mmCIF file of C-alpha atoms in Angstrom:
data_model
loop_
_atom_site.group_PDB
_atom_site.id
_atom_site.type_symbol
_atom_site.label_atom_id
_atom_site.label_comp_id
_atom_site.label_asym_id
_atom_site.label_seq_id
_atom_site.Cartn_x
_atom_site.Cartn_y
_atom_site.Cartn_z
ATOM 1 C CA UNK A 506 12.576 -39.181 -14.566
ATOM 2 C CA UNK A 507 11.668 -35.517 -14.183
ATOM 3 C CA UNK A 508 9.197 -35.073 -11.342
ATOM 4 C CA UNK A 509 9.169 -31.316 -10.757
ATOM 5 C CA UNK A 510 9.401 -27.893 -12.383
ATOM 6 C CA UNK A 511 10.841 -24.947 -10.445
ATOM 7 C CA UNK A 512 10.374 -21.458 -11.849
ATOM 8 C CA UNK A 513 12.201 -18.235 -11.181
ATOM 9 C CA UNK A 514 9.772 -15.313 -10.917
ATOM 10 C CA UNK A 515 11.117 -11.916 -12.033
ATOM 11 C CA UNK A 516 11.828 -11.948 -15.751
ATOM 12 C CA UNK A 517 10.765 -15.579 -16.132
ATOM 13 C CA UNK A 518 7.075 -15.635 -15.182
ATOM 14 C CA UNK A 519 6.433 -11.900 -15.300
ATOM 15 C CA UNK A 520 8.638 -9.425 -17.155
ATOM 16 C CA UNK A 521 9.391 -7.235 -14.180
ATOM 17 C CA UNK A 522 13.108 -7.094 -15.006
ATOM 18 C CA UNK A 523 12.611 -5.111 -18.220
ATOM 19 C CA UNK A 524 10.197 -2.695 -16.545
ATOM 20 C CA UNK A 525 12.596 -2.186 -13.629
ATOM 21 C CA UNK A 526 15.330 -1.289 -16.111
ATOM 22 C CA UNK A 527 12.994 0.857 -18.245
ATOM 23 C CA UNK A 528 11.960 2.910 -15.207
ATOM 24 C CA UNK A 529 15.608 3.599 -14.391
ATOM 25 C CA UNK A 530 16.415 4.331 -18.026
ATOM 26 C CA UNK A 531 13.614 6.934 -18.174
ATOM 27 C CA UNK A 532 15.021 8.537 -15.024
ATOM 28 C CA UNK A 533 18.538 8.637 -16.477
ATOM 29 C CA UNK A 534 17.303 10.127 -19.759
ATOM 30 C CA UNK A 535 15.606 12.927 -17.825
ATOM 31 C CA UNK A 536 19.091 13.800 -16.582
ATOM 32 C CA UNK A 537 20.624 13.637 -20.043
ATOM 33 C CA UNK A 538 22.412 10.301 -19.712
ATOM 34 C CA UNK A 539 21.714 6.546 -19.753
ATOM 35 C CA UNK A 540 22.183 3.387 -17.706
ATOM 36 C CA UNK A 541 24.177 0.921 -19.844
ATOM 37 C CA UNK A 542 22.615 -2.524 -20.056
ATOM 38 C CA UNK A 543 25.969 -4.189 -19.415
ATOM 39 C CA UNK A 544 26.235 -2.279 -16.109
ATOM 40 C CA UNK A 545 22.684 -3.051 -15.028
ATOM 41 C CA UNK A 546 22.882 -6.678 -16.132
ATOM 42 C CA UNK A 547 25.266 -7.587 -13.323
ATOM 43 C CA UNK A 548 22.496 -6.918 -10.774
ATOM 44 C CA UNK A 549 19.865 -9.154 -12.334
ATOM 45 C CA UNK A 550 18.777 -12.237 -10.427
ATOM 46 C CA UNK A 551 20.631 -11.403 -7.230
ATOM 47 C CA UNK A 552 21.112 -8.774 -4.518
ATOM 48 C CA UNK A 553 23.829 -6.320 -5.474
ATOM 49 C CA UNK A 554 25.803 -3.474 -3.903
ATOM 50 C CA UNK A 555 25.369 -1.442 -7.091
ATOM 51 C CA UNK A 556 23.620 1.867 -6.357
ATOM 52 C CA UNK A 557 21.957 3.258 -9.495
ATOM 53 C CA UNK A 558 21.437 6.675 -7.890
ATOM 54 C CA UNK A 559 25.114 7.046 -7.020
ATOM 55 C CA UNK A 560 26.004 5.862 -10.517
ATOM 56 C CA UNK A 561 23.695 8.546 -11.971
ATOM 57 C CA UNK A 562 25.400 11.193 -9.837
ATOM 58 C CA UNK A 563 28.797 10.108 -11.176
ATOM 59 C CA UNK A 564 27.489 10.225 -14.727
ATOM 60 C CA UNK A 565 26.267 13.814 -14.465
ATOM 61 C CA UNK A 566 28.750 15.017 -11.816
ATOM 62 C CA UNK A 567 25.970 16.385 -9.633
ATOM 63 C CA UNK A 568 24.486 15.561 -6.218
ATOM 64 C CA UNK A 569 20.860 14.384 -6.255
ATOM 65 C CA UNK A 570 18.100 13.630 -3.757
ATOM 66 C CA UNK A 571 18.088 9.814 -3.669
ATOM 67 C CA UNK A 572 14.758 9.508 -1.864
ATOM 68 C CA UNK A 573 12.943 11.665 -4.415
ATOM 69 C CA UNK A 574 14.487 9.710 -7.275
ATOM 70 C CA UNK A 575 13.667 6.370 -5.653
ATOM 71 C CA UNK A 576 10.049 7.382 -5.087
ATOM 72 C CA UNK A 577 9.647 8.563 -8.672
ATOM 73 C CA UNK A 578 11.336 5.469 -10.117
ATOM 74 C CA UNK A 579 9.282 3.076 -7.969
ATOM 75 C CA UNK A 580 6.006 4.727 -8.939
ATOM 76 C CA UNK A 581 6.863 4.450 -12.626
ATOM 77 C CA UNK A 582 8.154 0.878 -12.297
ATOM 78 C CA UNK A 583 4.983 -0.332 -10.583
ATOM 79 C CA UNK A 584 2.815 1.342 -13.230
ATOM 80 C CA UNK A 585 4.764 -0.452 -15.967
ATOM 81 C CA UNK A 586 4.651 -3.825 -14.187
ATOM 82 C CA UNK A 587 0.904 -3.611 -13.598
ATOM 83 C CA UNK A 588 0.469 -3.501 -17.376
ATOM 84 C CA UNK A 589 2.258 -6.851 -17.761
ATOM 85 C CA UNK A 590 0.726 -10.276 -18.234
ATOM 86 C CA UNK A 591 2.513 -13.624 -17.752
ATOM 87 C CA UNK A 592 5.228 -14.155 -20.330
ATOM 88 C CA UNK A 593 4.317 -16.221 -23.427
ATOM 89 C CA UNK A 594 3.850 -19.926 -22.802
ATOM 90 C CA UNK A 595 4.265 -19.775 -19.014
ATOM 91 C CA UNK A 596 0.664 -20.565 -18.101
ATOM 92 C CA UNK A 597 0.592 -23.311 -20.748
ATOM 93 C CA UNK A 598 3.630 -24.905 -19.063
ATOM 94 C CA UNK A 599 2.014 -24.649 -15.638
ATOM 95 C CA UNK A 600 -1.192 -26.259 -16.901
ATOM 96 C CA UNK A 601 0.697 -28.977 -18.765
ATOM 97 C CA UNK A 602 2.844 -29.657 -15.718
ATOM 98 C CA UNK A 603 -0.221 -30.191 -13.558
ATOM 99 C CA UNK A 604 -1.811 -32.450 -16.182
ATOM 100 C CA UNK A 605 1.371 -34.552 -16.299
ATOM 101 C CA UNK A 606 1.367 -34.886 -12.515
ATOM 102 C CA UNK A 607 4.552 -32.877 -12.023
ATOM 103 C CA UNK A 608 5.180 -30.951 -8.832
ATOM 104 C CA UNK A 609 5.545 -27.212 -9.331
ATOM 105 C CA UNK A 610 7.620 -24.832 -7.263
ATOM 106 C CA UNK A 611 9.080 -21.340 -7.371
ATOM 107 C CA UNK A 612 12.485 -20.020 -6.273
ATOM 108 C CA UNK A 613 12.952 -16.244 -6.271
ATOM 109 C CA UNK A 614 15.555 -13.830 -4.914
ATOM 110 C CA UNK A 615 12.744 -11.302 -4.391
ATOM 111 C CA UNK A 616 10.661 -10.963 -1.230
ATOM 112 C CA UNK A 617 7.694 -13.231 -0.509
ATOM 113 C CA UNK A 618 5.369 -10.225 -0.411
ATOM 114 C CA UNK A 619 6.426 -9.112 -3.901
ATOM 115 C CA UNK A 620 6.092 -12.566 -5.420
ATOM 116 C CA UNK A 621 2.744 -13.426 -3.833
ATOM 117 C CA UNK A 622 1.157 -10.082 -4.700
ATOM 118 C CA UNK A 623 1.986 -10.428 -8.375
ATOM 119 C CA UNK A 624 1.220 -14.153 -8.661
ATOM 120 C CA UNK A 625 -2.190 -13.462 -7.188
ATOM 121 C CA UNK A 626 -2.792 -10.510 -9.514
ATOM 122 C CA UNK A 627 -2.019 -12.558 -12.639
ATOM 123 C CA UNK A 628 -3.992 -15.554 -11.322
ATOM 124 C CA UNK A 629 -1.081 -18.009 -11.233
ATOM 125 C CA UNK A 630 -0.703 -18.516 -7.469
ATOM 126 C CA UNK A 631 -2.810 -21.743 -7.311
ATOM 127 C CA UNK A 632 -0.358 -23.573 -9.584
ATOM 128 C CA UNK A 633 2.481 -23.505 -7.046
ATOM 129 C CA UNK A 634 2.846 -26.092 -4.293
ATOM 130 C CA UNK A 635 6.032 -24.530 -2.924
ATOM 131 C CA UNK A 636 7.293 -20.933 -3.007
ATOM 132 C CA UNK A 637 10.769 -20.093 -1.714
ATOM 133 C CA UNK A 638 11.942 -16.477 -1.634
ATOM 134 C CA UNK A 639 14.665 -14.259 -0.185
ATOM 135 C CA UNK A 640 12.754 -14.474 3.115
ATOM 136 C CA UNK A 641 13.681 -18.171 3.373
ATOM 137 C CA UNK A 642 17.460 -18.064 2.911
ATOM 138 C CA UNK A 643 20.553 -16.256 4.156
ATOM 139 C CA UNK A 644 22.005 -15.984 0.649
ATOM 140 C CA UNK A 645 20.070 -15.538 -2.597
ATOM 141 C CA UNK A 646 21.118 -16.545 -6.113
ATOM 142 C CA UNK A 647 23.732 -17.320 -7.380
ATOM 143 C CA UNK A 648 23.925 -19.285 -4.111
ATOM 144 C CA UNK A 649 22.049 -22.615 -4.601
ATOM 145 C CA UNK A 650 20.113 -22.407 -1.306
ATOM 146 C CA UNK A 651 16.800 -21.287 -2.849
ATOM 147 C CA UNK A 652 16.718 -24.189 -5.274
ATOM 148 C CA UNK A 653 17.854 -26.702 -2.682
ATOM 149 C CA UNK A 654 15.074 -25.595 -0.332
ATOM 150 C CA UNK A 655 12.497 -25.675 -3.136
ATOM 151 C CA UNK A 656 13.229 -29.241 -4.260
ATOM 152 C CA UNK A 657 13.459 -30.438 -0.663
ATOM 153 C CA UNK A 658 10.017 -28.977 0.065
ATOM 154 C CA UNK A 659 8.657 -30.549 -3.120
ATOM 155 C CA UNK A 660 10.009 -33.922 -2.008
ATOM 156 C CA UNK A 661 12.180 -34.544 -5.063
ATOM 157 C CA UNK A 662 15.916 -34.868 -5.717
ATOM 158 C CA UNK A 663 17.624 -31.968 -7.554
ATOM 159 C CA UNK A 664 18.315 -34.169 -10.585
ATOM 160 C CA UNK A 665 14.571 -34.867 -10.854
ATOM 161 C CA UNK A 666 13.728 -31.180 -11.389
ATOM 162 C CA UNK A 667 14.020 -28.591 -14.137
ATOM 163 C CA UNK A 668 14.641 -24.939 -13.281
ATOM 164 C CA UNK A 669 13.479 -22.132 -15.562
ATOM 165 C CA UNK A 670 15.639 -19.009 -15.408
ATOM 166 C CA UNK A 671 16.105 -15.688 -17.221
ATOM 167 C CA UNK A 672 19.385 -14.620 -15.600
ATOM 168 C CA UNK A 673 22.959 -15.837 -15.387
ATOM 169 C CA UNK A 674 22.917 -15.588 -11.576
ATOM 170 C CA UNK A 675 19.758 -17.685 -11.427
ATOM 171 C CA UNK A 676 21.116 -20.267 -13.850
ATOM 172 C CA UNK A 677 24.283 -20.590 -11.784
ATOM 173 C CA UNK A 678 22.187 -21.190 -8.670
ATOM 174 C CA UNK A 679 20.113 -23.886 -10.358
ATOM 175 C CA UNK A 680 23.133 -25.739 -11.740
ATOM 176 C CA UNK A 681 25.035 -25.505 -8.426
ATOM 177 C CA UNK A 682 21.982 -27.056 -6.744
ATOM 178 C CA UNK A 683 22.052 -29.947 -9.234
ATOM 179 C CA UNK A 684 18.892 -29.167 -11.223
ATOM 180 C CA UNK A 685 18.564 -29.218 -14.973
ATOM 181 C CA UNK A 686 18.296 -25.622 -16.157
ATOM 182 C CA UNK A 687 16.425 -24.074 -19.054
ATOM 183 C CA UNK A 688 17.456 -20.485 -19.777
ATOM 184 C CA UNK A 689 14.894 -18.074 -21.205
ATOM 185 C CA UNK A 690 16.712 -14.721 -21.484
ATOM 186 C CA UNK A 691 14.585 -11.574 -21.666
ATOM 187 C CA UNK A 692 15.366 -8.240 -23.314
ATOM 188 C CA UNK A 693 17.732 -7.156 -20.531
ATOM 189 C CA UNK A 694 19.562 -10.494 -20.152
ATOM 190 C CA UNK A 695 19.750 -11.730 -23.747
ATOM 191 C CA UNK A 696 23.132 -10.028 -24.296
ATOM 192 C CA UNK A 697 24.639 -12.037 -21.439
ATOM 193 C CA UNK A 698 26.585 -15.276 -21.812
ATOM 194 C CA UNK A 699 24.870 -18.179 -20.067
ATOM 195 C CA UNK A 700 27.127 -20.983 -18.901
ATOM 196 C CA UNK A 701 26.353 -24.679 -18.714
ATOM 197 C CA UNK A 702 22.586 -24.564 -19.019
ATOM 198 C CA UNK A 703 20.872 -27.639 -20.438
ATOM 199 C CA UNK A 704 18.730 -25.794 -22.956
ATOM 200 C CA UNK A 705 18.136 -22.199 -24.012
ATOM 201 C CA UNK A 706 15.227 -20.667 -25.894
ATOM 202 C CA UNK A 707 13.709 -17.241 -26.510
ATOM 203 C CA UNK A 708 10.374 -18.250 -24.977
ATOM 204 C CA UNK A 709 8.823 -21.403 -23.548
ATOM 205 C CA UNK A 710 6.092 -20.845 -26.139
ATOM 206 C CA UNK A 711 8.457 -22.180 -28.812
ATOM 207 C CA UNK A 712 8.472 -25.729 -27.393
ATOM 208 C CA UNK A 713 5.696 -27.725 -25.726
ATOM 209 C CA UNK A 714 6.484 -28.985 -22.239
ATOM 210 C CA UNK A 715 6.247 -32.646 -23.312
ATOM 211 C CA UNK A 716 8.854 -32.012 -26.028
ATOM 212 C CA UNK A 717 11.138 -30.245 -23.541
ATOM 213 C CA UNK A 718 10.839 -33.152 -21.108
ATOM 214 C CA UNK A 719 11.832 -35.560 -23.884
ATOM 215 C CA UNK A 720 14.829 -33.374 -24.709
ATOM 216 C CA UNK A 721 15.965 -33.263 -21.066
ATOM 217 C CA UNK A 722 15.491 -37.028 -20.669
ATOM 218 C CA UNK A 723 17.706 -37.594 -23.711
ATOM 219 C CA UNK A 724 20.383 -35.372 -22.173
ATOM 220 C CA UNK A 725 20.199 -37.406 -18.948
ATOM 221 C CA UNK A 726 20.892 -40.607 -20.860
ATOM 222 C CA UNK A 727 24.029 -39.206 -22.540
#
C-alpha cells in the first residue's frame, strides 16, 4: 500500500527549469546565437560540469566577462521565476495526499535555502513533513541518496512511496532508490527519453490522485 508521496522541486512543483533555460536563451540571443535544448537538457535534475558561459564563448569565438553575464542572467532568471505559480494540479495533489493520510516529502538536488524560500513564497511549505536537499547528501540525483534519505525520514519503505519527477536524472534516482516514479516532463525535458518510470503524464492535473494511486496499486500486483 502506498503510504507516501515524494516530490522533486525544480520543474515539478515550480517551473524554475524553463525560466532558468529561458534566461540563458535570452542571453545567448543577445550574442547572436542559441543554447540548444539537447545540450542544456543533460544538466537538468543534477549538478553538472557544463559551463554555459564557456559554451557561449565557443559559439561566438570571443572571450566574455563571466561574472557580468552570470549577474545579468541570474537577475533575469529570478524575475521570471517570481512570476511563476505552482504547476497545474500540484496543490490539489498535496491537499488530497493530506486528506488520504499520506506522508509527504520532498527530494531536491537544489540547496535548502532555494527550496525553502520558494516553497514559502508560493505557500506550499506547510504540506511537507520532510525536505531533503543537496545540503543533506554527498551526491545528488541521479544518485538515489536523496530519495533514500527522504523515505527513511518519512518512516516508510521505498516501495511504499511514489516519486514525482520532471527530469531523467531525477527519475533514475527515484527508481534506483526503489520508489515508484511518475514522470511529468516540462517544456525543457519533454524531448528527453524517460526510462522505466511507472507512469508518465503531461501534468498531474490530468489525473486525480486517487486514480493514480489505483493505477500504481494495479502495477504492484502485476
